[in-house]
């Protein structure tokens, strides 16, 4: 049931505070979060792959351990390298054929395996050593929304607990991190209050044929995710880029009026992101900045001011803005939002 919402996607976007709350609850009740590994390999498809990329930045930062992230459909061509690695498979449905095939392969190569999935008893769970469930509730819209933020939360929690069990984080660091996770549902709730402002922005850009999403570090995968959401449900051609790569080619595509959505968290990427914004505004792009810092308003055409969060948590608020932007653009274009053309909710062929 859509509970009064015009689409499942919008309902699921708005369900995020509750979904995150219940995901955190179920994670906090786990008492089997002891880990010991020297490397991490993350494997997934689509939106779940983007969650994996955010996970890479997090785990490398908190544990100082190298993390590789693969598309499941590519992992299978990798040679069987036996290493002391934990392999994590992220799949909302737990039924994605490529991700399941990758989990079987990882097991054969001697990896310890962990799945992050939203569906209890789904196929992936029988191929891995351990499972972390995101308790986001069923997701009907083809576009993944609440399950993505729940995956991010599960990865944050995993990184903290792994850091604790491997002696990389102190007791007080763990306590502080966990306390900050408890604030995520509220940050997301406050971001949802920007819905009307985001809808207005969608009205300004939905007629464009192309658009760019840029970010750095943990927000680079969020730029990829914003572009995927836009493509998937509005059919607008959208590219996600690490902002520093623009001048290595794509800047040639920037022309007057092309929308560039720039994610500008108040972290080490802040100044560099402002430089990238200047590069595109000098070519008369239409720049939408997403930031908690009002100063960004001086450099962009429109600022969407998101709630201020702890470092590491900006992806949660930024992605919600991009989900809503894609939703409103698709609605203005009259698209079949919950069932976009050519796509299925879970891809069960390799
Ligand atoms: O169920 P999974 O997480 O394994 O699905 C992976 C992708 O098929 C999925 O995230 C897809 O990219 C979504 N439709 C994106 O919104």
Tab-separated table of C-alpha atoms and ligand atoms in Angstrom:
chain	number	residue	atom	x	y	z
A	1	UNK	CA	0.000	0.000	0.000
A	2	UNK	CA	1.190	3.474	-0.862
A	3	UNK	CA	-0.350	5.041	2.281
A	4	UNK	CA	-1.491	8.152	0.414
A	5	UNK	CA	1.745	8.693	-1.525
A	6	UNK	CA	1.445	8.849	-5.337
A	7	UNK	CA	4.340	6.395	-5.779
A	8	UNK	CA	6.079	3.699	-3.767
A	9	UNK	CA	9.362	5.477	-4.428
A	10	UNK	CA	8.229	8.642	-2.653
A	11	UNK	CA	6.772	6.614	0.211
A	12	UNK	CA	10.033	4.729	0.562
A	13	UNK	CA	12.108	7.924	0.465
A	14	UNK	CA	9.973	9.312	3.289
A	15	UNK	CA	10.170	6.049	5.219
A	16	UNK	CA	13.928	6.441	5.607
A	17	UNK	CA	14.030	7.841	9.157
A	18	UNK	CA	11.979	4.884	10.384
A	19	UNK	CA	13.868	2.362	8.268
A	20	UNK	CA	17.212	3.655	9.555
A	21	UNK	CA	15.996	3.588	13.104
A	22	UNK	CA	14.956	-0.026	12.847
A	23	UNK	CA	18.154	-0.997	10.996
A	24	UNK	CA	20.223	0.532	13.775
A	25	UNK	CA	18.141	-1.233	16.395
A	26	UNK	CA	18.675	-4.618	14.834
A	27	UNK	CA	22.414	-3.975	14.383
A	28	UNK	CA	22.830	-2.860	17.995
A	29	UNK	CA	21.353	-6.141	19.180
A	30	UNK	CA	24.091	-8.167	17.465
A	31	UNK	CA	26.716	-9.654	19.718
A	32	UNK	CA	28.672	-11.495	17.029
A	33	UNK	CA	30.544	-8.545	15.560
A	34	UNK	CA	34.089	-9.785	16.102
A	35	UNK	CA	36.276	-9.638	13.003
A	36	UNK	CA	39.905	-10.155	12.094
A	37	UNK	CA	41.117	-9.573	8.536
A	38	UNK	CA	43.880	-7.807	6.645
A	39	UNK	CA	42.015	-6.756	3.534
A	40	UNK	CA	38.433	-6.254	2.486
A	41	UNK	CA	36.834	-6.960	-0.880
A	42	UNK	CA	33.360	-5.564	-1.495
A	43	UNK	CA	31.212	-6.912	-4.326
A	44	UNK	CA	27.811	-5.641	-5.498
A	45	UNK	CA	25.768	-4.253	-8.410
A	46	UNK	CA	24.075	-0.923	-9.111
A	47	UNK	CA	23.068	1.098	-6.094
A	48	UNK	CA	24.478	-1.536	-3.730
A	49	UNK	CA	27.852	-1.083	-5.480
A	50	UNK	CA	27.682	2.630	-4.673
A	51	UNK	CA	27.081	1.764	-1.015
A	52	UNK	CA	30.166	-0.458	-1.260
A	53	UNK	CA	32.246	2.464	-2.566
A	54	UNK	CA	31.187	4.616	0.382
A	55	UNK	CA	32.105	1.638	2.589
A	56	UNK	CA	35.591	1.612	1.092
A	57	UNK	CA	36.283	5.194	2.195
A	58	UNK	CA	34.900	4.461	5.647
A	59	UNK	CA	36.751	1.224	6.284
A	60	UNK	CA	40.041	2.564	4.948
A	61	UNK	CA	39.664	5.629	7.160
A	62	UNK	CA	38.634	3.860	10.352
A	63	UNK	CA	40.682	0.652	10.049
A	64	UNK	CA	43.578	1.673	7.786
A	65	UNK	CA	43.042	-1.512	5.818
A	66	UNK	CA	42.957	-1.665	2.008
A	67	UNK	CA	39.533	-2.194	0.456
A	68	UNK	CA	38.786	-3.193	-3.141
A	69	UNK	CA	35.309	-2.743	-4.572
A	70	UNK	CA	34.114	-4.750	-7.574
A	71	UNK	CA	31.025	-4.903	-9.715
A	72	UNK	CA	29.781	-8.454	-9.202
A	73	UNK	CA	29.644	-8.958	-12.968
A	74	UNK	CA	33.373	-8.129	-13.159
A	75	UNK	CA	34.527	-9.963	-10.030
A	76	UNK	CA	33.959	-13.263	-11.773
A	77	UNK	CA	36.752	-12.551	-14.268
A	78	UNK	CA	39.190	-11.913	-11.465
A	79	UNK	CA	41.810	-14.650	-10.952
A	80	UNK	CA	41.353	-16.752	-7.802
A	81	UNK	CA	43.711	-14.844	-5.567
A	82	UNK	CA	43.901	-16.493	-2.164
A	83	UNK	CA	44.370	-13.835	0.475
A	84	UNK	CA	43.437	-13.211	4.066
A	85	UNK	CA	40.472	-11.176	3.011
A	86	UNK	CA	36.968	-10.614	4.194
A	87	UNK	CA	34.650	-10.486	1.192
A	88	UNK	CA	31.437	-8.477	1.676
A	89	UNK	CA	28.469	-8.940	-0.683
A	90	UNK	CA	25.913	-6.173	-0.660
A	91	UNK	CA	22.527	-6.961	-2.169
A	92	UNK	CA	19.214	-5.468	-1.160
A	93	UNK	CA	17.171	-8.347	-2.597
A	94	UNK	CA	19.679	-11.078	-1.874
A	95	UNK	CA	18.698	-12.516	-5.265
A	96	UNK	CA	21.012	-10.753	-7.733
A	97	UNK	CA	22.528	-13.552	-9.828
A	98	UNK	CA	25.921	-11.910	-10.385
A	99	UNK	CA	26.361	-11.158	-6.689
A	100	UNK	CA	25.439	-14.727	-5.729
A	101	UNK	CA	27.879	-16.137	-8.317
A	102	UNK	CA	30.592	-13.849	-6.924
A	103	UNK	CA	29.920	-15.056	-3.372
A	104	UNK	CA	30.390	-18.685	-4.466
A	105	UNK	CA	33.643	-17.785	-6.163
A	106	UNK	CA	34.943	-15.893	-3.123
A	107	UNK	CA	34.239	-18.873	-0.900
A	108	UNK	CA	36.172	-21.177	-3.221
A	109	UNK	CA	39.118	-18.745	-3.080
A	110	UNK	CA	39.166	-19.123	0.703
A	111	UNK	CA	37.777	-15.761	1.729
A	112	UNK	CA	35.687	-15.275	4.822
A	113	UNK	CA	32.329	-14.039	3.522
A	114	UNK	CA	29.704	-11.629	4.824
A	115	UNK	CA	26.456	-10.561	3.154
A	116	UNK	CA	24.532	-7.353	3.763
A	117	UNK	CA	20.951	-7.844	2.610
A	118	UNK	CA	17.456	-6.577	3.314
A	119	UNK	CA	15.612	-9.843	2.774
A	120	UNK	CA	15.622	-12.475	5.501
A	121	UNK	CA	16.335	-15.919	4.119
A	122	UNK	CA	17.146	-14.641	0.608
A	123	UNK	CA	19.400	-16.777	-1.604
A	124	UNK	CA	22.647	-14.927	-0.810
A	125	UNK	CA	22.344	-15.909	2.855
A	126	UNK	CA	23.009	-19.562	2.078
A	127	UNK	CA	26.320	-18.822	0.333
A	128	UNK	CA	28.067	-16.764	3.025
A	129	UNK	CA	29.503	-17.299	6.507
A	130	UNK	CA	27.712	-14.370	8.120
A	131	UNK	CA	24.809	-12.047	7.348
A	132	UNK	CA	24.032	-8.493	8.431
A	133	UNK	CA	20.433	-7.519	7.812
A	134	UNK	CA	19.297	-4.040	6.942
A	135	UNK	CA	15.856	-3.846	8.486
A	136	UNK	CA	14.474	-1.311	6.033
A	137	UNK	CA	11.211	-3.152	5.328
A	138	UNK	CA	10.102	-4.255	1.847
A	139	UNK	CA	11.096	-1.979	-1.021
A	140	UNK	CA	8.652	-2.037	-3.945
A	141	UNK	CA	9.904	0.793	-6.191
A	142	UNK	CA	12.493	-0.411	-8.690
A	143	UNK	CA	14.735	2.480	-7.661
A	144	UNK	CA	16.573	1.575	-4.461
A	145	UNK	CA	16.219	4.329	-1.843
A	146	UNK	CA	15.673	3.348	1.781
A	147	UNK	CA	17.645	0.145	1.340
A	148	UNK	CA	20.639	2.205	0.143
A	149	UNK	CA	20.785	4.421	3.242
A	150	UNK	CA	20.237	1.312	5.383
A	151	UNK	CA	23.225	-0.330	3.626
A	152	UNK	CA	25.343	2.741	4.388
A	153	UNK	CA	24.328	2.476	8.020
A	154	UNK	CA	25.181	-1.244	8.129
A	155	UNK	CA	28.608	-0.503	6.642
A	156	UNK	CA	29.236	2.279	9.170
A	157	UNK	CA	28.255	-0.046	11.990
A	158	UNK	CA	30.368	-2.869	10.596
A	159	UNK	CA	33.423	-0.604	10.317
A	160	UNK	CA	33.031	0.608	13.901
A	161	UNK	CA	32.584	-2.879	15.369
A	162	UNK	CA	35.389	-4.333	13.275
A	163	UNK	CA	37.613	-1.470	14.435
A	164	UNK	CA	36.677	-2.260	18.005
A	165	UNK	CA	37.291	-6.000	17.768
A	166	UNK	CA	40.615	-5.508	15.963
A	167	UNK	CA	41.803	-2.971	18.540
A	168	UNK	CA	41.911	-0.115	16.028
A	169	UNK	CA	39.365	2.075	17.807
A	170	UNK	CA	39.315	2.974	21.480
A	171	UNK	CA	36.309	2.401	23.725
A	172	UNK	CA	35.499	6.114	23.712
A	173	UNK	CA	35.869	6.376	19.933
A	174	UNK	CA	33.440	3.487	19.519
A	175	UNK	CA	30.996	5.121	21.917
A	176	UNK	CA	31.181	8.449	20.089
A	177	UNK	CA	30.732	6.853	16.682
A	178	UNK	CA	27.734	4.832	17.818
A	179	UNK	CA	26.165	7.912	19.398
A	180	UNK	CA	26.532	9.796	16.140
A	181	UNK	CA	24.821	6.953	14.246
A	182	UNK	CA	21.779	7.448	16.475
A	183	UNK	CA	21.381	10.950	15.038
A	184	UNK	CA	21.129	9.776	11.410
A	185	UNK	CA	17.306	9.317	11.373
A	186	UNK	CA	16.886	12.917	12.533
A	187	UNK	CA	19.374	14.268	9.978
A	188	UNK	CA	17.449	12.442	7.269
A	189	UNK	CA	14.106	13.675	8.624
A	190	UNK	CA	15.379	17.264	8.479
A	191	UNK	CA	16.582	16.713	4.927
A	192	UNK	CA	13.133	15.439	3.900
A	193	UNK	CA	11.769	18.818	5.036
A	194	UNK	CA	13.601	20.310	2.035
A	195	UNK	CA	11.251	18.471	-0.329
A	196	UNK	CA	9.492	21.625	-1.612
A	197	UNK	CA	12.780	23.411	-2.284
A	198	UNK	CA	14.102	20.362	-4.129
A	199	UNK	CA	10.916	20.115	-6.186
A	200	UNK	CA	11.414	23.738	-7.261
A	201	UNK	CA	14.936	22.907	-8.405
A	202	UNK	CA	13.670	19.873	-10.307
A	203	UNK	CA	11.314	22.210	-12.198
A	204	UNK	CA	14.303	24.238	-13.317
A	205	UNK	CA	16.313	21.322	-14.657
A	206	UNK	CA	13.975	18.542	-15.810
A	207	UNK	CA	13.889	19.713	-19.432
A	208	UNK	CA	17.641	19.344	-19.845
A	209	UNK	CA	18.941	16.409	-21.849
A	210	UNK	CA	22.148	15.978	-19.838
A	211	UNK	CA	23.370	16.701	-16.343
A	212	UNK	CA	26.371	16.154	-14.118
A	213	UNK	CA	26.728	15.133	-10.501
A	214	UNK	CA	30.080	15.777	-8.868
A	215	UNK	CA	31.616	15.014	-5.485
A	216	UNK	CA	34.850	13.875	-3.904
A	217	UNK	CA	35.869	11.222	-1.397
A	218	UNK	CA	32.811	9.602	0.251
A	219	UNK	CA	30.537	11.858	-1.749
A	220	UNK	CA	31.938	10.729	-5.088
A	221	UNK	CA	29.880	7.507	-4.874
A	222	UNK	CA	26.902	9.652	-3.840
A	223	UNK	CA	27.359	11.622	-7.078
A	224	UNK	CA	27.331	8.290	-8.953
A	225	UNK	CA	24.196	7.279	-7.096
A	226	UNK	CA	22.481	10.612	-7.846
A	227	UNK	CA	23.231	10.162	-11.542
A	228	UNK	CA	22.002	6.553	-11.515
A	229	UNK	CA	18.720	7.555	-9.834
A	230	UNK	CA	18.247	10.347	-12.387
A	231	UNK	CA	18.929	8.049	-15.385
A	232	UNK	CA	16.911	5.170	-14.079
A	233	UNK	CA	13.618	6.919	-13.390
A	234	UNK	CA	13.662	10.139	-15.466
A	235	UNK	CA	15.620	8.770	-18.488
A	236	UNK	CA	17.691	11.968	-18.498
A	237	UNK	CA	21.321	11.340	-19.391
A	238	UNK	CA	23.249	11.979	-16.180
A	239	UNK	CA	26.907	11.426	-15.348
A	240	UNK	CA	28.416	11.099	-11.908
A	241	UNK	CA	32.051	12.142	-11.628
A	242	UNK	CA	34.756	12.518	-9.061
A	243	UNK	CA	34.993	16.319	-9.249
A	244	UNK	CA	38.746	16.287	-9.810
A	245	UNK	CA	38.328	14.310	-13.026
A	246	UNK	CA	36.300	16.967	-14.838
A	247	UNK	CA	39.306	18.665	-16.357
A	248	UNK	CA	40.577	15.356	-17.677
A	249	UNK	CA	37.852	15.242	-20.307
A	250	UNK	CA	34.235	15.801	-19.316
A	251	UNK	CA	34.712	19.557	-18.870
A	252	UNK	CA	34.522	19.688	-22.673
A	253	UNK	CA	30.813	18.862	-22.366
A	254	UNK	CA	30.022	21.747	-20.034
A	255	UNK	CA	28.095	24.426	-21.859
A	256	UNK	CA	25.658	27.164	-20.971
A	257	UNK	CA	22.780	26.044	-18.777
A	258	UNK	CA	23.821	22.422	-18.242
A	259	UNK	CA	22.899	21.434	-14.681
A	260	UNK	CA	25.817	20.474	-12.437
A	261	UNK	CA	24.869	19.216	-9.002
A	262	UNK	CA	27.840	19.639	-6.671
A	263	UNK	CA	28.115	17.959	-3.263
A	264	UNK	CA	30.105	20.185	-0.923
A	265	UNK	CA	30.418	18.707	2.578
A	266	UNK	CA	32.428	20.575	5.189
A	267	UNK	CA	35.300	18.101	5.125
A	268	UNK	CA	38.747	17.938	3.504
A	269	UNK	CA	37.119	18.175	0.072
A	270	UNK	CA	35.488	21.573	0.725
A	271	UNK	CA	38.042	23.930	-0.878
A	272	UNK	CA	38.713	21.664	-3.812
A	273	UNK	CA	34.988	21.362	-4.491
A	274	UNK	CA	34.701	25.154	-4.574
A	275	UNK	CA	37.476	25.251	-7.196
A	276	UNK	CA	35.606	22.685	-9.293
A	277	UNK	CA	32.421	24.728	-8.982
A	278	UNK	CA	34.301	27.776	-10.278
A	279	UNK	CA	35.522	25.747	-13.276
A	280	UNK	CA	31.982	24.859	-14.314
A	281	UNK	CA	30.382	28.229	-13.535
A	282	UNK	CA	33.044	29.925	-15.654
A	283	UNK	CA	31.508	27.887	-18.525
A	284	UNK	CA	28.019	29.081	-17.515
A	285	UNK	CA	26.762	25.759	-16.172
A	286	UNK	CA	23.701	25.957	-13.923
A	287	UNK	CA	25.189	24.913	-10.581
A	288	UNK	CA	23.155	23.495	-7.707
A	289	UNK	CA	25.268	23.241	-4.559
A	290	UNK	CA	24.338	20.783	-1.824
A	291	UNK	CA	26.015	21.845	1.401
A	292	UNK	CA	25.495	22.655	5.063
A	293	UNK	CA	27.675	25.736	4.653
A	294	UNK	CA	25.777	28.891	3.629
A	295	UNK	CA	28.975	30.359	2.143
A	296	UNK	CA	28.658	27.920	-0.742
A	297	UNK	CA	25.702	30.066	-1.843
A	298	UNK	CA	28.178	32.669	-3.114
A	299	UNK	CA	29.577	30.280	-5.698
A	300	UNK	CA	26.484	28.502	-7.034
A	301	UNK	CA	23.211	29.396	-8.758
A	302	UNK	CA	21.177	27.696	-6.032
A	303	UNK	CA	22.208	26.304	-2.680
A	304	UNK	CA	20.278	23.450	-1.150
A	305	UNK	CA	21.255	23.840	2.474
A	306	UNK	CA	21.359	20.431	4.127
A	307	UNK	CA	21.676	19.736	7.871
A	308	UNK	CA	25.147	19.834	9.328
A	309	UNK	CA	26.392	16.367	10.287
A	310	UNK	CA	29.457	14.694	11.733
A	311	UNK	CA	32.208	13.882	9.268
A	312	UNK	CA	31.368	10.521	7.597
A	313	UNK	CA	27.631	11.146	7.758
A	314	UNK	CA	27.203	13.676	4.937
A	315	UNK	CA	26.366	10.907	2.386
A	316	UNK	CA	23.120	10.215	4.262
A	317	UNK	CA	21.760	13.739	3.836
A	318	UNK	CA	23.182	14.340	0.377
A	319	UNK	CA	21.744	11.196	-1.148
A	320	UNK	CA	18.259	12.029	0.121
A	321	UNK	CA	18.409	15.346	-1.778
A	322	UNK	CA	19.427	13.503	-4.940
A	323	UNK	CA	16.697	10.861	-4.547
A	324	UNK	CA	14.074	13.615	-4.304
A	325	UNK	CA	15.564	15.558	-7.207
A	326	UNK	CA	15.382	12.466	-9.451
A	327	UNK	CA	11.880	11.676	-8.227
A	328	UNK	CA	10.503	15.139	-9.013
A	329	UNK	CA	12.248	15.328	-12.395
A	330	UNK	CA	10.737	11.945	-13.340
A	331	UNK	CA	7.296	12.984	-12.134
A	332	UNK	CA	7.403	16.241	-14.112
A	333	UNK	CA	8.299	14.169	-17.182
A	334	UNK	CA	5.399	11.810	-16.528
A	335	UNK	CA	7.580	8.707	-16.200
A	336	UNK	CA	6.500	5.362	-14.813
A	337	UNK	CA	8.452	5.963	-11.626
A	338	UNK	CA	7.939	2.705	-9.747
A	339	UNK	CA	8.480	0.568	-12.844
A	340	UNK	CA	10.926	2.291	-15.179
A	341	UNK	CA	11.146	0.894	-18.702
A	342	UNK	CA	13.488	-2.051	-19.346
A	343	UNK	CA	14.247	-2.637	-15.655
A	344	UNK	CA	13.326	-5.237	-13.028
A	345	UNK	CA	13.513	-4.960	-9.257
A	346	UNK	CA	15.944	-7.807	-9.000
A	347	UNK	CA	18.180	-9.071	-11.750
A	348	UNK	CA	18.203	-12.845	-11.523
A	349	UNK	CA	20.121	-13.556	-14.732
A	350	UNK	CA	23.909	-13.245	-14.981
B	1	LIG	O1	19.104	-6.316	-4.955
B	1	LIG	P1	20.452	-5.721	-5.257
B	1	LIG	O2	20.907	-4.738	-4.226
B	1	LIG	O3	21.499	-6.783	-5.467
B	1	LIG	O4	20.265	-4.957	-6.608
B	1	LIG	C1	21.360	-4.380	-7.265
B	1	LIG	C2	20.910	-3.480	-8.400
B	1	LIG	O5	20.216	-4.216	-9.367
B	1	LIG	C3	20.028	-2.335	-7.910
B	1	LIG	O6	20.648	-1.597	-6.895
B	1	LIG	C4	19.673	-1.383	-9.055
B	1	LIG	O7	20.816	-0.721	-9.490
B	1	LIG	C5	18.581	-0.404	-8.597
B	1	LIG	N1	17.437	-0.485	-9.449
B	1	LIG	C6	19.056	1.017	-8.531
B	1	LIG	O8	18.043	1.883	-8.084
